[in-house]
Amino acid sequence: MSPPDGWDADELARAKRLAARVRAGDDRASGAAQIFAARAPGRVNLIGEHTDYSGLPVLPVAIDRSTIVAAAANAAGEIEVANADPAWSSRRFAIERRIPPYQTGDWANYVKAAIQGVIDRFSARSNWRGASMVVDGRVPPAAGLSSSAALTVSTAMAFMALNELELEPLETATMVARSEWYVGTRAGGMDQAASILGRRDHALFIEFDPLRVRAVKMPANAVLVVADSREIADKSGTVRAEYNRRVVECTLAARILGRALKLDGVTILGDVVRAQPGWNAADLVEKLAAAAPARLDAALKEAANLLGVSQSELDAELLGEGSNRIALDTKRPLEILKRARHVLSETERVIHAAEVLEAGRLDEMGKLMNASHQSLANDFECSTQRLDGIVEYARRGGALGARLTGAGFGGSIVALCDVADADAVIESIDRGYYAKLYPGAAPENWRAVLHAGAGASVIDLRANA
Ligand code: NG1
């Protein structure tokens, strides 16, 4: 039987090397032990940025760069995990009902997040098989390409396979998306869904609540140039604080709009949109502007008054409690109107983008991507000078559209190009951006033409020996 799509000869060879390491490193896993390899790709988002945690649609592609985890059962009932990259040291931890996290920023917290997610999903089970695992990540980290989702998805799938557990892909995506909250980011579910449901040569129109996906064929003449600004979007530090702040701002906008429109049970902007068939962004933004000041104090006093709830109740609901509590810098006000304007207008752009991409209207797709970047820079305030610069060079080189991709605050940009123009776009970025910031350096590893690739899957390495 041939392995699932995505497992080409190189990926299989990688998996076999990792399996050899699993065997060599753990005599309990030696000999005939069953070894699984899970492969999960990163993703690049074409459009629909900072909409997923509002339950609103996104349009990413899974990319042809992946993380592979090889895993064998061990009798110790523990997780032992090594990384093929010696920069990340090995970790070992017990499988418990509540797995305590390592220090913030530790790579293996994503492994713990995945294992915890599976344990929580199958909470009736108690006899877990431990796993000896070796990880090889080829999705560039901190570049907006979701290396974290590639790691959590591959770990969760390998651990489930060892424990003879199976879920539908949509269910796995929901489970892993939620599990990443373990690392303290209140992310939506885009990355995990894209990694699991990716399809070769297709973008994915993903909707939430409930999660559903429609594959949108990429026109044959379209290519994606992804370029890393090399400004580190460090998800465990200040970027996490900014990201979580945006989540709070969007949630508040939703609650205020819900109240103004007399809707029950609104917690995210997606609830508002779904309750208003025929909605449009401009009208909703106008309603919000009429209902509340554009900015509210971060101590949540005004917001609590507007919503008719106590400040402490609102605080607990929005920021959470315990170790995962969001710490808000209260010196700056919360931007309600601008954030909502981005999310709602971006939602219109995503819906439109899926249509024009499907119809092969690449010029229009490019314009939507440019408008998205503008909105992220002005209203969502998550671009940087460097991201704006690299986007500009991509456009000057002939890209049909270019924008930051992922959370922003650094990381990568994505440019949509006609296949005939890809070299010129890369050349423009090399000369205008990399050569000026990194004179004399070779930029080959910093930018690439990426292709929409297959989603995650697990293979039994004995069957594919
Ligand atoms: P990146 O920065 O690519 O990890 C993050 C979130 C996504 C989504 C985007 C913004 C994580 C793990 N992922 O992506 O869910 O909200 O930002 O659209 O935080």
XYZ file of C-alpha atoms and ligand atoms in Angstrom:
484
model
C 0.000 0.000 0.000
C 1.440 3.363 -0.879
C 1.711 5.864 1.959
C -0.668 8.865 2.142
C 0.024 11.997 0.096
C 2.894 14.039 1.525
C 5.122 11.028 2.171
C 7.472 11.304 -0.761
C 10.821 9.494 -0.802
C 12.590 12.268 1.140
C 9.991 12.419 3.864
C 10.022 8.624 4.210
C 13.805 8.630 4.447
C 13.633 11.303 7.156
C 11.115 9.231 9.097
C 13.303 6.143 8.864
C 16.329 8.032 10.180
C 14.269 9.220 13.124
C 12.972 5.716 13.739
C 16.540 4.450 13.877
C 17.248 7.052 16.537
C 14.203 5.999 18.523
C 15.449 2.415 18.452
C 19.027 3.329 19.288
C 18.078 5.630 22.145
C 15.689 3.367 23.931
C 16.224 -0.350 24.381
C 12.626 -0.723 25.513
C 11.623 0.313 22.011
C 14.094 -1.948 20.253
C 13.611 -4.873 17.925
C 10.172 -5.529 16.645
C 8.472 -2.665 18.459
C 5.901 -0.895 16.379
C 7.103 2.512 15.288
C 4.819 5.184 13.931
C 5.778 8.345 12.144
C 3.469 11.324 12.044
C 4.067 14.082 9.543
C 2.411 17.498 9.901
C 3.029 20.512 7.653
C 3.287 24.174 8.551
C 0.980 26.615 6.860
C 0.971 29.988 5.250
C -2.150 32.068 5.478
C -3.216 33.721 2.223
C -5.796 35.960 3.850
C -7.956 36.081 6.972
C -5.557 37.297 9.612
C -6.592 37.588 13.254
C -10.059 36.365 12.399
C -9.863 32.760 13.618
C -10.180 33.500 17.338
C -13.291 35.526 16.553
C -14.712 32.388 14.933
C -14.489 34.006 11.478
C -13.060 32.441 8.315
C -9.483 32.135 7.076
C -7.878 31.014 3.804
C -4.509 29.306 4.429
C -2.568 26.628 2.572
C -0.633 23.802 4.164
C 2.947 24.079 2.922
C 5.449 21.539 1.713
C 7.601 21.888 4.862
C 6.825 19.578 7.730
C 7.622 18.284 11.171
C 7.975 14.539 11.536
C 7.709 12.717 14.855
C 8.756 9.065 15.065
C 7.428 7.301 18.132
C 7.505 3.876 19.763
C 5.696 2.757 22.888
C 7.752 2.501 26.032
C 6.836 0.567 29.114
C 7.797 3.338 31.512
C 4.542 5.192 30.893
C 6.523 8.342 30.263
C 7.125 10.637 27.352
C 10.748 10.786 26.264
C 11.332 13.247 23.482
C 14.520 14.102 21.642
C 14.967 16.639 18.877
C 16.987 15.982 15.732
C 18.276 19.539 16.080
C 20.837 19.475 18.925
C 19.932 23.081 19.809
C 16.805 21.698 21.509
C 17.685 19.366 24.348
C 15.856 16.165 25.200
C 13.014 16.085 27.687
C 11.275 13.415 29.722
C 8.041 13.764 31.646
C 5.356 11.619 33.240
C 1.890 11.208 31.751
C -0.399 12.624 34.401
C -3.933 13.961 34.509
C -2.523 17.509 34.695
C 0.930 17.729 33.155
C 2.779 20.703 34.666
C 4.365 22.926 31.992
C 8.077 23.625 31.694
C 9.244 27.207 31.954
C 7.715 29.626 29.466
C 9.519 29.395 26.135
C 10.617 25.745 26.481
C 10.149 23.981 23.120
C 8.810 20.843 24.736
C 5.803 22.724 26.108
C 4.270 22.152 22.667
C 4.858 18.432 23.141
C 3.256 18.611 26.579
C 0.365 20.624 25.127
C -0.304 17.914 22.539
C -0.153 15.055 25.049
C -2.362 16.963 27.504
C -4.836 17.615 24.687
C -5.136 13.901 23.903
C -5.451 12.983 27.590
C -8.211 15.558 28.054
C -10.050 14.419 24.926
C -9.995 10.778 26.042
C -10.432 11.495 29.720
C -12.095 8.154 30.488
C -8.861 6.321 29.668
C -6.209 5.765 32.324
C -3.774 3.137 30.992
C -1.716 5.291 28.673
C 1.221 3.854 26.772
C 4.297 5.988 27.174
C 6.184 7.098 24.074
C 9.803 7.441 23.065
C 9.824 10.076 20.374
C 12.266 11.868 18.123
C 11.182 15.104 16.452
C 12.547 16.637 13.268
C 11.088 20.069 12.480
C 11.673 21.592 9.045
C 9.174 24.431 9.333
C 11.235 27.541 10.097
C 10.422 28.631 13.671
C 9.156 32.109 14.612
C 8.542 32.916 10.940
C 4.726 32.949 10.885
C 4.587 29.504 9.280
C 3.145 27.652 12.243
C 5.998 25.485 13.275
C 4.174 25.164 16.595
C 1.078 23.638 15.000
C 3.273 21.262 12.983
C 4.840 20.090 16.244
C 1.638 19.753 18.274
C -0.276 18.069 15.449
C 2.476 15.538 14.703
C 3.010 14.778 18.392
C -0.691 14.334 19.097
C -1.163 12.083 16.068
C 1.853 9.919 16.894
C 0.750 9.571 20.521
C -2.797 8.656 19.478
C -1.527 6.063 16.996
C 0.609 4.409 19.688
C -2.409 4.267 21.933
C -4.608 2.889 19.143
C -6.873 5.924 19.133
C -8.438 7.488 16.098
C -10.437 10.636 15.464
C -11.940 12.237 12.404
C -9.583 14.931 11.018
C -11.961 17.761 11.966
C -12.114 16.426 15.519
C -8.344 16.102 15.734
C -8.016 19.690 14.537
C -10.448 20.939 17.181
C -8.661 18.971 19.882
C -5.168 20.160 18.977
C -6.268 23.776 18.488
C -7.621 23.872 22.005
C -4.566 22.101 23.404
C -2.271 24.932 22.282
C -3.891 27.180 24.895
C -1.645 25.204 27.246
C 1.289 27.362 26.147
C -0.636 30.501 27.079
C -1.669 31.824 23.673
C -5.418 32.143 23.142
C -5.051 31.249 19.487
C -7.943 30.331 17.202
C -7.949 27.088 15.267
C -6.522 28.031 11.878
C -3.043 26.535 12.116
C -4.024 23.109 13.337
C -6.915 22.838 10.874
C -4.654 23.837 7.977
C -1.966 21.392 9.034
C -4.416 18.501 9.365
C -6.724 19.235 6.442
C -4.195 20.543 3.928
C -4.488 19.368 0.344
C -1.918 19.458 -2.428
C -2.461 22.398 -4.834
C -5.367 23.723 -2.785
C -6.024 26.567 -0.410
C -8.451 25.898 2.432
C -11.474 28.028 3.162
C -11.889 27.272 6.848
C -14.901 28.263 8.906
C -15.355 27.792 12.628
C -18.080 26.943 15.128
C -18.443 24.271 13.896
C -15.130 23.748 12.141
C -15.561 23.054 8.415
C -13.296 23.249 5.409
C -13.707 23.726 1.681
C -10.679 23.107 -0.522
C -10.177 25.846 -3.125
C -8.022 24.896 -6.096
C -5.028 27.170 -6.589
C -4.848 28.378 -10.192
C -1.990 26.602 -11.999
C -0.186 29.857 -12.826
C -0.214 31.119 -9.205
C 2.784 30.744 -6.929
C 3.464 31.900 -3.403
C 6.676 33.578 -2.407
C 7.170 33.521 1.341
C 9.918 35.691 2.768
C 11.047 35.870 6.374
C 11.624 39.417 7.631
C 14.039 37.898 10.170
C 12.428 40.032 12.778
C 11.664 37.455 15.423
C 7.995 37.142 16.302
C 8.684 35.552 19.667
C 5.435 33.872 20.635
C 6.447 33.302 24.226
C 7.255 36.905 25.136
C 5.986 40.352 24.197
C 4.303 39.127 21.035
C 2.193 36.791 23.108
C 1.100 39.706 25.289
C 0.185 41.763 22.207
C -1.647 38.826 20.634
C -3.665 38.112 23.764
C -4.437 41.832 24.075
C -5.961 41.724 20.576
C -8.052 38.717 21.628
C -9.422 40.722 24.565
C -10.105 43.779 22.390
C -12.018 41.697 19.835
C -13.996 39.917 22.548
C -15.013 43.222 24.091
C -16.065 44.590 20.710
C -18.225 41.493 20.239
C -19.859 41.783 23.654
C -20.641 45.466 23.124
C -22.063 44.858 19.655
C -24.097 41.913 20.928
C -25.645 44.103 23.593
C -26.303 46.981 21.174
C -28.035 44.585 18.781
C -29.924 42.851 21.615
C -28.417 39.449 20.800
C -28.095 36.787 23.488
C -24.981 34.778 24.270
C -22.477 36.715 22.154
C -18.867 36.034 23.148
C -17.002 36.529 19.852
C -17.504 38.618 16.716
C -18.417 35.464 14.805
C -21.535 35.145 17.002
C -22.621 38.616 15.900
C -21.991 37.890 12.223
C -23.814 34.552 12.340
C -26.833 36.142 14.038
C -27.139 38.828 11.333
C -27.684 37.279 7.919
C -27.004 39.891 5.255
C -24.614 41.763 7.568
C -21.924 44.009 6.245
C -18.796 45.286 7.910
C -19.478 49.001 7.500
C -22.896 48.786 9.194
C -21.624 46.758 12.109
C -18.685 49.107 12.614
C -21.096 52.047 12.605
C -23.273 50.337 15.218
C -20.259 49.726 17.392
C -19.135 53.351 17.050
C -22.569 54.485 18.176
C -22.598 52.094 21.141
C -19.213 52.742 22.733
C -16.132 54.961 22.641
C -13.476 53.820 20.173
C -11.083 53.100 23.078
C -11.767 51.838 26.563
C -9.643 51.773 29.689
C -7.763 48.531 30.170
C -8.866 48.242 33.791
C -12.245 47.357 32.206
C -14.210 49.887 34.271
C -15.945 51.607 31.337
C -16.461 48.286 29.573
C -18.129 46.789 32.656
C -20.460 49.816 32.883
C -21.351 49.558 29.217
C -22.107 45.880 29.531
C -23.940 46.156 32.844
C -21.707 43.633 34.628
C -19.303 43.968 37.532
C -15.722 44.823 36.776
C -14.436 41.728 38.567
C -16.813 39.435 36.713
C -15.762 40.870 33.344
C -12.114 40.689 34.347
C -12.382 36.988 35.179
C -14.307 36.213 31.991
C -11.988 38.028 29.632
C -8.620 37.437 31.205
C -9.106 34.069 32.835
C -7.591 32.897 36.079
C -4.591 30.952 37.318
C -1.424 30.338 35.360
C -3.032 31.014 31.978
C -4.377 34.416 33.012
C -3.759 37.126 30.410
C -1.666 39.947 31.859
C -2.849 43.246 30.353
C -0.702 46.343 30.327
C -3.259 48.728 31.820
C -1.361 51.890 30.927
C -2.635 51.819 27.333
C -6.320 51.898 26.408
C -7.957 48.989 24.619
C -8.683 49.741 20.962
C -12.171 48.460 20.310
C -13.313 50.141 17.124
C -10.155 49.744 15.046
C -9.771 46.076 15.927
C -13.377 45.299 15.073
C -13.071 47.248 11.820
C -10.130 45.073 10.813
C -11.763 41.770 11.754
C -15.087 42.534 10.088
C -13.634 43.994 6.899
C -11.120 41.138 6.743
C -14.005 38.667 6.962
C -15.585 40.254 3.889
C -12.229 40.055 2.112
C -11.772 36.361 2.962
C -15.191 35.397 1.644
C -14.533 37.372 -1.525
C -11.005 35.930 -1.817
C -12.255 32.330 -1.817
C -14.524 33.214 -4.730
C -11.956 35.033 -6.845
C -9.263 32.431 -6.222
C -11.596 29.652 -7.267
C -12.434 31.618 -10.417
C -8.742 32.152 -11.140
C -9.029 35.961 -10.848
C -5.562 36.450 -9.442
C -5.425 40.228 -9.903
C -8.410 40.617 -7.623
C -6.941 38.180 -5.139
C -3.758 40.262 -5.055
C -5.710 43.448 -4.374
C -7.517 41.807 -1.488
C -4.187 40.737 -0.014
C -2.863 44.294 -0.289
C -5.985 45.642 1.414
C -5.551 43.056 4.160
C -2.022 44.236 4.844
C -3.164 47.847 5.000
C -5.870 46.982 7.487
C -3.468 44.916 9.621
C -1.013 47.807 9.655
C -3.477 50.628 10.356
C -6.305 49.086 12.338
C -4.848 45.960 13.861
C -1.438 47.552 14.413
C 0.466 44.309 14.092
C 2.765 45.173 11.200
C 6.251 46.596 11.631
C 8.452 48.856 9.546
C 10.375 45.833 8.367
C 7.267 43.911 7.353
C 5.945 46.962 5.504
C 9.305 47.254 3.753
C 9.531 43.658 2.578
C 5.896 43.758 1.395
C 6.723 46.862 -0.641
C 9.709 45.193 -2.316
C 7.595 42.159 -3.191
C 5.061 44.434 -4.888
C 7.736 46.391 -6.713
C 9.126 43.104 -8.030
C 5.777 42.364 -9.659
C 3.772 40.503 -7.005
C 0.021 40.689 -7.576
C -0.407 41.243 -3.860
C 1.616 40.893 -0.679
C 0.920 40.973 3.028
C 2.252 39.938 6.382
C 1.177 36.419 7.267
C 0.558 34.932 10.711
C 0.236 37.045 13.826
C 2.651 39.731 12.603
C 4.923 41.777 14.884
C 7.704 40.240 12.782
C 7.760 36.902 10.981
C 7.056 36.350 7.303
C 5.215 37.889 4.401
C 3.396 36.070 1.626
C 3.305 37.354 -1.932
C 1.016 36.053 -4.641
C 2.705 36.010 -8.040
C 2.228 34.768 -11.509
C 4.674 31.898 -11.947
C 6.508 33.919 -14.620
C 7.211 36.734 -12.122
C 8.394 34.738 -9.104
C 12.104 35.192 -9.849
C 11.725 38.946 -10.253
C 9.821 39.191 -6.974
C 12.538 37.258 -5.174
C 15.229 39.378 -6.755
C 13.497 42.582 -5.681
C 13.218 41.324 -2.090
C 16.842 40.173 -2.098
C 18.179 43.486 -3.335
C 15.813 45.866 -1.630
C 15.488 44.136 1.717
C 18.057 41.452 2.540
C 21.045 43.055 0.828
C 20.467 46.302 2.705
C 19.863 44.776 6.115
C 22.310 41.899 5.836
C 25.004 43.020 3.382
C 27.028 40.147 2.013
C 24.746 37.456 3.472
C 23.262 34.701 1.317
C 19.472 35.031 1.558
C 18.616 31.624 0.030
C 17.297 30.185 3.274
C 15.184 33.200 4.076
C 12.754 33.160 1.215
C 11.265 30.490 -0.975
C 8.568 29.618 -3.416
C 6.251 27.419 -1.379
C 3.610 25.059 -2.679
C 0.298 23.998 -1.232
C 0.957 20.524 0.123
C -0.825 17.586 1.719
C -2.161 17.601 5.278
C -0.926 15.579 8.240
C -0.940 11.797 8.381
C 0.543 8.882 10.310
C 2.241 5.821 8.910
C 3.253 2.569 10.504
C 6.915 2.325 9.643
C 6.953 -1.448 9.669
C 4.288 -1.443 6.967
C 6.337 1.091 4.998
C 9.748 -0.487 5.602
P 1.200 32.462 13.893
O 1.762 33.774 14.241
O 1.495 32.063 12.503
O 1.576 31.394 14.886
C -1.138 33.150 15.022
C -2.152 32.182 15.612
C -3.266 31.864 14.606
C -3.890 33.131 14.073
C -2.767 34.068 13.565
C -3.275 35.413 13.136
C -0.855 30.807 17.191
C -0.268 29.486 17.470
N -1.483 30.948 16.009
O -0.434 32.546 13.976
O -4.252 31.051 15.218
O -4.677 33.769 15.049
O -1.779 34.309 14.562
O -4.193 35.281 12.088
O -0.805 31.691 18.025
